[in-house]
mmCIF file of C-alpha atoms in Angstrom:
data_model
loop_
_atom_site.group_PDB
_atom_site.id
_atom_site.type_symbol
_atom_site.label_atom_id
_atom_site.label_comp_id
_atom_site.label_asym_id
_atom_site.label_seq_id
_atom_site.Cartn_x
_atom_site.Cartn_y
_atom_site.Cartn_z
ATOM 1 C CA MET A 28 -5.762 -31.087 3.385
ATOM 2 C CA ASN A 29 -3.481 -30.292 6.109
ATOM 3 C CA HIS A 30 -5.745 -29.641 9.221
ATOM 4 C CA ALA A 31 -3.093 -28.534 10.992
ATOM 5 C CA HIS A 32 -3.164 -25.011 12.603
ATOM 6 C CA ILE A 33 -2.091 -22.719 9.830
ATOM 7 C CA THR A 34 -0.473 -19.495 10.280
ATOM 8 C CA LEU A 35 -2.352 -16.919 8.252
ATOM 9 C CA LYS A 36 0.112 -13.695 7.440
ATOM 10 C CA THR A 37 -2.878 -11.016 8.087
ATOM 11 C CA VAL A 38 -4.958 -13.146 10.534
ATOM 12 C CA ALA A 39 -3.093 -10.364 12.847
ATOM 13 C CA ALA A 40 -3.907 -7.435 11.320
ATOM 14 C CA TYR A 41 -7.443 -8.346 11.868
ATOM 15 C CA ALA A 42 -7.895 -9.801 15.059
ATOM 16 C CA LEU A 43 -7.308 -5.352 15.468
ATOM 17 C CA LEU A 44 -10.569 -4.998 14.074
ATOM 18 C CA ALA A 45 -12.184 -2.220 15.876
ATOM 19 C CA SER A 46 -15.169 -2.874 18.426
ATOM 20 C CA THR A 47 -16.308 0.783 19.766
ATOM 21 C CA THR A 48 -19.051 0.909 17.267
ATOM 22 C CA ALA A 49 -19.292 -2.579 15.667
ATOM 23 C CA SER A 50 -22.591 -4.809 17.084
ATOM 24 C CA PHE A 51 -22.037 -7.598 18.282
ATOM 25 C CA ALA A 52 -24.965 -9.332 17.492
ATOM 26 C CA HIS A 53 -24.568 -10.945 15.178
ATOM 27 C CA VAL A 54 -21.525 -13.419 13.780
ATOM 28 C CA THR A 55 -19.971 -10.918 10.983
ATOM 29 C CA LEU A 56 -17.096 -10.923 8.797
ATOM 30 C CA PRO A 57 -14.668 -7.718 9.145
ATOM 31 C CA ARG A 58 -15.283 -4.324 7.980
ATOM 32 C CA GLY A 59 -14.848 -3.751 4.428
ATOM 33 C CA GLY A 60 -14.003 -5.483 0.792
ATOM 34 C CA ALA A 61 -11.992 -7.556 -0.855
ATOM 35 C CA THR A 62 -10.628 -7.453 -5.290
ATOM 36 C CA VAL A 63 -12.265 -9.506 -7.835
ATOM 37 C CA GLY A 64 -10.097 -12.762 -7.614
ATOM 38 C CA SER A 65 -7.627 -12.062 -4.175
ATOM 39 C CA ASP A 66 -7.141 -14.110 -1.486
ATOM 40 C CA TYR A 67 -9.012 -13.046 1.262
ATOM 41 C CA ASN A 68 -8.920 -14.349 5.207
ATOM 42 C CA ALA A 69 -12.579 -14.696 6.332
ATOM 43 C CA ALA A 70 -12.181 -14.093 10.211
ATOM 44 C CA PHE A 71 -15.066 -14.934 11.777
ATOM 45 C CA ARG A 72 -16.379 -12.670 14.721
ATOM 46 C CA VAL A 73 -18.839 -14.259 17.454
ATOM 47 C CA GLY A 74 -19.618 -11.453 19.970
ATOM 48 C CA HIS A 75 -22.243 -14.194 21.920
ATOM 49 C CA ALA A 76 -23.292 -17.427 22.592
ATOM 50 C CA CYS A 77 -27.422 -18.187 22.004
ATOM 51 C CA GLU A 78 -30.308 -16.703 23.343
ATOM 52 C CA GLY A 79 -29.826 -18.839 26.491
ATOM 53 C CA ALA A 80 -27.148 -20.251 25.843
ATOM 54 C CA LYS A 81 -23.410 -19.934 28.506
ATOM 55 C CA ALA A 82 -21.309 -21.066 25.220
ATOM 56 C CA THR A 83 -20.455 -21.690 21.780
ATOM 57 C CA THR A 84 -19.710 -24.463 20.622
ATOM 58 C CA GLY A 85 -19.203 -25.005 17.610
ATOM 59 C CA LEU A 86 -19.543 -22.822 14.140
ATOM 60 C CA ALA A 87 -20.058 -24.658 10.949
ATOM 61 C CA VAL A 88 -19.017 -21.949 7.650
ATOM 62 C CA ARG A 89 -21.122 -23.080 4.370
ATOM 63 C CA LEU A 90 -18.494 -21.531 1.342
ATOM 64 C CA PRO A 91 -20.409 -19.806 -0.846
ATOM 65 C CA LYS A 92 -20.223 -20.848 -4.957
ATOM 66 C CA GLY A 93 -17.965 -18.883 -6.106
ATOM 67 C CA PHE A 94 -15.843 -18.711 -3.352
ATOM 68 C CA VAL A 95 -12.741 -21.168 -4.225
ATOM 69 C CA LEU A 96 -11.485 -22.139 0.093
ATOM 70 C CA SER A 97 -7.795 -22.600 0.320
ATOM 71 C CA ASP A 98 -6.442 -23.047 4.018
ATOM 72 C CA ALA A 99 -9.113 -23.104 7.326
ATOM 73 C CA GLN A 100 -6.953 -22.442 10.982
ATOM 74 C CA ALA A 101 -6.891 -25.115 12.934
ATOM 75 C CA ARG A 102 -7.893 -24.228 16.886
ATOM 76 C CA LYS A 103 -6.420 -25.688 20.311
ATOM 77 C CA GLY A 104 -9.039 -27.718 22.091
ATOM 78 C CA TRP A 105 -11.740 -27.876 18.824
ATOM 79 C CA LYS A 106 -12.021 -30.795 16.310
ATOM 80 C CA LEU A 107 -11.900 -29.080 12.699
ATOM 81 C CA ASP A 108 -13.868 -30.331 9.678
ATOM 82 C CA VAL A 109 -13.673 -29.426 6.165
ATOM 83 C CA GLN A 110 -15.818 -30.753 3.158
ATOM 84 C CA LYS A 111 -14.837 -29.385 -0.407
ATOM 85 C CA ASN A 112 -17.929 -30.726 -2.086
ATOM 86 C CA SER A 113 -18.325 -28.830 -6.350
ATOM 87 C CA GLY A 114 -19.190 -25.541 -5.988
ATOM 88 C CA ASP A 115 -19.747 -25.485 -2.142
ATOM 89 C CA GLY A 116 -18.378 -26.719 0.568
ATOM 90 C CA GLU A 117 -18.704 -26.381 4.543
ATOM 91 C CA VAL A 118 -16.244 -25.747 7.046
ATOM 92 C CA ARG A 119 -16.717 -26.962 10.912
ATOM 93 C CA TRP A 120 -15.706 -26.226 13.887
ATOM 94 C CA THR A 121 -16.646 -27.677 17.203
ATOM 95 C CA ALA A 122 -15.618 -27.583 21.026
ATOM 96 C CA GLU A 123 -13.430 -31.147 21.908
ATOM 97 C CA ASN A 124 -15.448 -30.568 25.324
ATOM 98 C CA PRO A 125 -17.215 -28.265 27.650
ATOM 99 C CA GLN A 126 -14.016 -26.494 28.621
ATOM 100 C CA SER A 127 -12.961 -25.883 25.480
ATOM 101 C CA ALA A 128 -16.222 -24.467 24.113
ATOM 102 C CA LEU A 129 -16.268 -20.299 24.569
ATOM 103 C CA PRO A 130 -17.856 -18.721 26.662
ATOM 104 C CA ALA A 131 -20.691 -16.479 26.357
ATOM 105 C CA SER A 132 -18.993 -13.660 27.695
ATOM 106 C CA GLU A 133 -15.602 -13.408 25.707
ATOM 107 C CA ARG A 134 -15.116 -12.546 21.955
ATOM 108 C CA ALA A 135 -13.389 -14.734 19.088
ATOM 109 C CA GLU A 136 -12.497 -15.648 15.384
ATOM 110 C CA PHE A 137 -13.152 -18.673 13.728
ATOM 111 C CA VAL A 138 -11.105 -18.229 10.296
ATOM 112 C CA LEU A 139 -10.573 -19.157 6.796
ATOM 113 C CA ARG A 140 -8.508 -18.983 3.542
ATOM 114 C CA GLY A 141 -10.070 -18.406 -0.122
ATOM 115 C CA LYS A 142 -10.160 -16.800 -3.439
ATOM 116 C CA VAL A 143 -12.636 -14.724 -4.179
ATOM 117 C CA PRO A 144 -15.093 -14.937 -7.628
ATOM 118 C CA ALA A 145 -14.035 -12.627 -10.689
ATOM 119 C CA THR A 146 -16.911 -10.865 -10.602
ATOM 120 C CA PRO A 147 -18.159 -8.049 -7.757
ATOM 121 C CA GLY A 148 -21.942 -8.266 -6.166
ATOM 122 C CA PRO A 149 -22.040 -9.178 -2.183
ATOM 123 C CA LEU A 150 -21.351 -12.451 -0.102
ATOM 124 C CA TRP A 151 -23.208 -14.349 1.802
ATOM 125 C CA PHE A 152 -21.316 -16.447 4.198
ATOM 126 C CA LYS A 153 -24.611 -18.703 6.511
ATOM 127 C CA VAL A 154 -23.492 -19.955 9.413
ATOM 128 C CA LEU A 155 -24.433 -21.660 12.806
ATOM 129 C CA GLN A 156 -23.899 -21.013 15.427
ATOM 130 C CA THR A 157 -23.929 -24.070 18.044
ATOM 131 C CA CYS A 158 -24.427 -24.241 22.105
ATOM 132 C CA ASP A 159 -24.909 -25.889 24.750
ATOM 133 C CA VAL A 160 -28.512 -24.463 24.843
ATOM 134 C CA GLY A 161 -29.713 -24.515 21.752
ATOM 135 C CA SER A 162 -28.315 -22.390 17.880
ATOM 136 C CA VAL A 163 -28.449 -20.019 15.668
ATOM 137 C CA ASP A 164 -28.431 -20.275 12.088
ATOM 138 C CA TRP A 165 -27.105 -17.035 10.560
ATOM 139 C CA ALA A 166 -28.447 -16.948 7.201
ATOM 140 C CA GLU A 167 -31.045 -14.448 6.512
ATOM 141 C CA VAL A 168 -30.372 -12.726 3.015
ATOM 142 C CA PRO A 169 -31.881 -9.980 1.438
ATOM 143 C CA ALA A 170 -34.978 -10.256 -0.881
ATOM 144 C CA LEU A 171 -33.317 -7.272 -2.434
ATOM 145 C CA GLY A 172 -29.948 -5.670 -2.218
ATOM 146 C CA SER A 173 -27.483 -6.112 0.403
ATOM 147 C CA SER A 174 -28.388 -4.188 2.996
ATOM 148 C CA THR A 175 -29.348 -6.400 6.077
ATOM 149 C CA ALA A 176 -31.389 -4.108 7.741
ATOM 150 C CA GLY A 177 -34.256 -5.589 9.769
ATOM 151 C CA LEU A 178 -33.021 -9.232 9.380
ATOM 152 C CA LYS A 179 -33.329 -10.899 12.819
ATOM 153 C CA THR A 180 -30.258 -13.547 11.906
ATOM 154 C CA PRO A 181 -28.085 -12.140 8.503
ATOM 155 C CA ALA A 182 -25.473 -14.470 7.302
ATOM 156 C CA ALA A 183 -22.069 -12.294 6.798
ATOM 157 C CA LYS A 184 -21.815 -10.170 3.698
ATOM 158 C CA LEU A 185 -18.644 -9.689 1.895
ATOM 159 C CA ASP A 186 -18.647 -6.770 -0.472
ATOM 160 C CA VAL A 187 -16.349 -8.392 -3.296
ATOM 161 C CA VAL A 188 -15.523 -5.415 -5.264
ATOM 162 C CA ALA A 189 -14.358 -4.106 -8.780
ATOM 163 C CA GLN A 190 -10.222 -3.779 -9.856
ATOM 164 C CA GLY A 191 -9.138 0.201 -8.535
ATOM 165 C CA VAL A 192 -11.792 0.238 -5.737
ATOM 166 C CA ALA A 193 -11.367 0.672 -2.703
ATOM 167 C CA THR A 194 -12.621 -2.284 0.380
ATOM 168 C CA VAL A 195 -12.450 0.686 2.620
ATOM 169 C CA ASP A 196 -15.436 0.473 4.414
ATOM 170 C CA VAL A 197 -17.203 4.028 5.171
ATOM 171 C CA ARG A 198 -19.819 4.412 7.938
ATOM 172 C CA ASP A 199 -21.921 7.541 9.468
ATOM 173 C CA GLY A 200 -21.079 9.720 6.361
ATOM 174 C CA TRP A 201 -22.087 13.193 6.721
ATOM 175 C CA VAL A 202 -21.556 16.698 5.367
ATOM 176 C CA ARG A 203 -22.056 19.780 7.218
ATOM 177 C CA GLN A 204 -24.689 22.467 5.756
ATOM 178 C CA SER A 205 -23.299 25.671 4.801
ATOM 179 C CA VAL A 206 -25.078 29.101 4.095
ATOM 180 C CA PRO A 207 -24.545 30.739 1.109
ATOM 181 C CA GLY A 208 -21.724 33.173 0.711
ATOM 182 C CA GLN A 209 -20.138 30.532 3.054
ATOM 183 C CA SER A 210 -17.107 29.471 1.179
ATOM 184 C CA GLY A 211 -15.791 26.607 3.009
ATOM 185 C CA THR A 212 -17.534 23.111 5.317
ATOM 186 C CA GLY A 213 -16.453 20.307 6.746
ATOM 187 C CA ALA A 214 -17.064 15.891 6.147
ATOM 188 C CA PHE A 215 -16.717 13.713 8.447
ATOM 189 C CA MET A 216 -16.710 9.988 8.247
ATOM 190 C CA LYS A 217 -15.864 6.411 9.929
ATOM 191 C CA LEU A 218 -13.383 4.230 8.169
ATOM 192 C CA THR A 219 -12.038 1.137 8.560
ATOM 193 C CA ALA A 220 -8.680 -0.755 6.020
ATOM 194 C CA PRO A 221 -9.015 -4.046 6.148
ATOM 195 C CA THR A 222 -5.586 -4.819 4.916
ATOM 196 C CA GLY A 223 -4.365 -1.114 5.644
ATOM 197 C CA THR A 224 -4.038 2.106 3.752
ATOM 198 C CA LYS A 225 -3.733 5.721 3.715
ATOM 199 C CA LEU A 226 -6.240 8.289 2.396
ATOM 200 C CA VAL A 227 -4.173 10.361 -0.380
ATOM 201 C CA GLY A 228 -7.009 12.376 -1.665
ATOM 202 C CA ILE A 229 -10.070 13.784 -1.961
ATOM 203 C CA SER A 230 -11.784 15.831 -4.393
ATOM 204 C CA THR A 231 -15.632 17.411 -4.931
ATOM 205 C CA PRO A 232 -17.569 19.070 -7.737
ATOM 206 C CA ALA A 233 -18.980 20.994 -4.662
ATOM 207 C CA ALA A 234 -15.800 23.001 -3.497
ATOM 208 C CA GLY A 235 -12.268 23.771 -5.954
ATOM 209 C CA VAL A 236 -10.410 22.267 -2.435
ATOM 210 C CA ALA A 237 -11.025 18.699 0.080
ATOM 211 C CA GLU A 238 -8.099 17.881 1.941
ATOM 212 C CA VAL A 239 -7.425 16.498 4.995
ATOM 213 C CA HIS A 240 -6.975 18.169 7.648
ATOM 214 C CA GLU A 241 -5.938 18.392 11.826
ATOM 215 C CA MET A 242 -6.644 19.636 13.892
ATOM 216 C CA LYS A 243 -4.892 19.549 17.585
ATOM 217 C CA MET A 244 -3.471 21.995 20.598
ATOM 218 C CA GLU A 245 -0.539 23.664 19.491
ATOM 219 C CA GLY A 246 0.495 25.184 22.898
ATOM 220 C CA ASP A 247 -2.589 27.214 24.266
ATOM 221 C CA THR A 248 -3.602 26.907 20.868
ATOM 222 C CA MET A 249 -5.884 25.473 18.228
ATOM 223 C CA LYS A 250 -4.463 25.129 15.559
ATOM 224 C CA MET A 251 -5.493 23.559 11.301
ATOM 225 C CA ARG A 252 -3.654 21.352 9.778
ATOM 226 C CA GLU A 253 -3.685 19.394 6.211
ATOM 227 C CA LEU A 254 -1.555 16.593 6.062
ATOM 228 C CA PRO A 255 0.032 16.743 2.874
ATOM 229 C CA GLY A 256 0.867 12.875 4.164
ATOM 230 C CA GLY A 257 -2.070 11.467 3.916
ATOM 231 C CA LEU A 258 -3.708 10.450 6.727
ATOM 232 C CA ASP A 259 -2.863 6.280 7.831
ATOM 233 C CA LEU A 260 -5.154 3.597 8.359
ATOM 234 C CA PRO A 261 -3.947 1.217 9.888
ATOM 235 C CA ALA A 262 -5.672 -2.574 9.300
ATOM 236 C CA GLY A 263 -9.053 -3.055 10.679
ATOM 237 C CA GLN A 264 -9.302 -0.163 12.521
ATOM 238 C CA THR A 265 -11.568 2.629 12.719
ATOM 239 C CA VAL A 266 -10.335 5.431 11.951
ATOM 240 C CA GLU A 267 -12.981 8.636 12.422
ATOM 241 C CA LEU A 268 -13.363 12.190 10.620
ATOM 242 C CA LYS A 269 -15.158 14.111 13.307
ATOM 243 C CA PRO A 270 -15.337 17.514 14.195
ATOM 244 C CA GLY A 271 -12.680 18.806 16.098
ATOM 245 C CA GLY A 272 -10.319 15.702 14.676
ATOM 246 C CA TYR A 273 -9.632 15.236 11.252
ATOM 247 C CA HIS A 274 -11.850 15.755 8.874
ATOM 248 C CA VAL A 275 -12.315 16.690 5.487
ATOM 249 C CA MET A 276 -12.184 20.045 5.028
ATOM 250 C CA MET A 277 -13.894 21.521 1.604
ATOM 251 C CA MET A 278 -12.903 25.020 0.793
ATOM 252 C CA ASP A 279 -13.919 27.573 -2.263
ATOM 253 C CA LEU A 280 -17.944 26.171 -2.397
ATOM 254 C CA LYS A 281 -19.496 26.463 -5.374
ATOM 255 C CA GLN A 282 -23.074 27.133 -3.660
ATOM 256 C CA ALA A 283 -24.846 26.461 -0.695
ATOM 257 C CA LEU A 284 -25.249 22.580 1.028
ATOM 258 C CA THR A 285 -28.703 22.809 2.068
ATOM 259 C CA LYS A 286 -29.403 19.856 4.603
ATOM 260 C CA GLY A 287 -31.369 16.430 3.376
ATOM 261 C CA SER A 288 -29.291 17.253 0.020
ATOM 262 C CA THR A 289 -26.205 14.766 -0.991
ATOM 263 C CA VAL A 290 -22.686 15.585 -1.301
ATOM 264 C CA PRO A 291 -20.331 13.138 -3.911
ATOM 265 C CA MET A 292 -17.434 13.043 -2.720
ATOM 266 C CA THR A 293 -14.355 10.680 -4.091
ATOM 267 C CA LEU A 294 -11.859 8.927 -1.902
ATOM 268 C CA ARG A 295 -8.072 8.464 -2.997
ATOM 269 C CA PHE A 296 -6.635 6.271 -1.510
ATOM 270 C CA GLU A 297 -2.329 4.079 -1.633
ATOM 271 C CA ASP A 298 -1.419 1.306 0.027
ATOM 272 C CA ALA A 299 2.514 0.146 1.390
ATOM 273 C CA LYS A 300 3.017 -1.552 -1.971
ATOM 274 C CA GLY A 301 1.387 1.843 -4.104
ATOM 275 C CA GLN A 302 -1.115 0.224 -5.244
ATOM 276 C CA LYS A 303 -3.623 2.675 -6.040
ATOM 277 C CA THR A 304 -7.387 2.952 -5.099
ATOM 278 C CA ALA A 305 -10.263 4.575 -4.785
ATOM 279 C CA LEU A 306 -14.074 5.448 -3.382
ATOM 280 C CA ASP A 307 -16.816 6.966 -5.267
ATOM 281 C CA LEU A 308 -19.500 7.876 -2.019
ATOM 282 C CA LYS A 309 -22.595 9.991 -1.952
ATOM 283 C CA LEU A 310 -22.816 12.027 1.921
ATOM 284 C CA PRO A 311 -26.257 13.187 3.203
ATOM 285 C CA VAL A 312 -26.051 17.190 3.969
ATOM 286 C CA GLY A 313 -27.259 17.216 7.490
ATOM 287 C CA ALA A 314 -25.700 16.181 10.800
ATOM 288 C CA PRO A 315 -27.214 12.690 12.022
ATOM 289 C CA GLU A 316 -29.378 12.839 14.818
ATOM 290 C CA GLY A 317 -26.700 12.171 17.843
ATOM 291 C CA ALA A 318 -23.484 13.961 16.306
ATOM 292 C CA ASP A 319 -21.622 16.021 18.118
ATOM 293 C CA ALA A 320 -22.029 19.472 15.323
ATOM 294 C CA GLY A 321 -18.960 20.518 16.945
ATOM 295 C CA ALA A 322 -17.875 24.108 15.743
ATOM 296 C CA PRO A 323 -18.859 25.682 12.145
ATOM 297 C CA ALA A 324 -15.962 24.272 9.657
ATOM 298 C CA HIS A 325 -15.681 28.129 8.158
ATOM 299 C CA GLN A 326 -14.212 29.301 11.103
ATOM 300 C CA HIS A 327 -10.891 26.881 10.889
ATOM 301 C CA LYS A 328 -8.254 30.038 10.655
ATOM 302 C CA HIS A 329 -4.417 28.323 9.901
#
């Protein structure tokens, strides 16, 4: 394999990974999944050095079974070693000298490319981070399920999803509660699409109509309107639907939405190539602690 610098078409897109809400306590992959059998650029994000260390001097990624490596991206001042074994393998970057090491105050991405398995499910990449002082093996995998909550040194997770399922990452979703007789309310969430797409439609059995609306000032008047062309989700950037901005407007509510209940919702996406995908969610009713609930959504005037 050629270990020279390899240009990966979507590495630039991953470099736009939103950092406003992400925690860099771990070595992580960009938010969002990958479609079964597809090529995937795995950009491992290093946000800090080991505890008590001044710099990261090495990163070794153990490839999970089913992931077929094709390329790895060289880094200036770092030695690249690739071991391709049957069913597994390892990609290792090692700083050639202290000057090439990654300072604790800087963030960087170490990138490899390969094909994901043909079966949906979580894919765990175990990563050994070596520093000038000590090392951390990011290798913990949950005994049940795929949540890394509570794990001190979790492996980097990639969700491999079935054909037709959107690879968009959805976080912090919620629906504003409503009272009997109320006709409309709002839903809010943070969306991150790894390769870029557009949110073009929403449906929920809880409402007759669900649309993405925009709230903006026109002159000295706050106006709200549907986004007829859909909501763009640039590659790697987190787009927040929140009170006072973009949001999902739910109209013709079928019943009151009480705090603590959940609302099923389907999001439909279409990318620049016309590829259509969908994502099924269950959103909790009621603003999470610390969220800006804003004005009641049913006060919308168009």
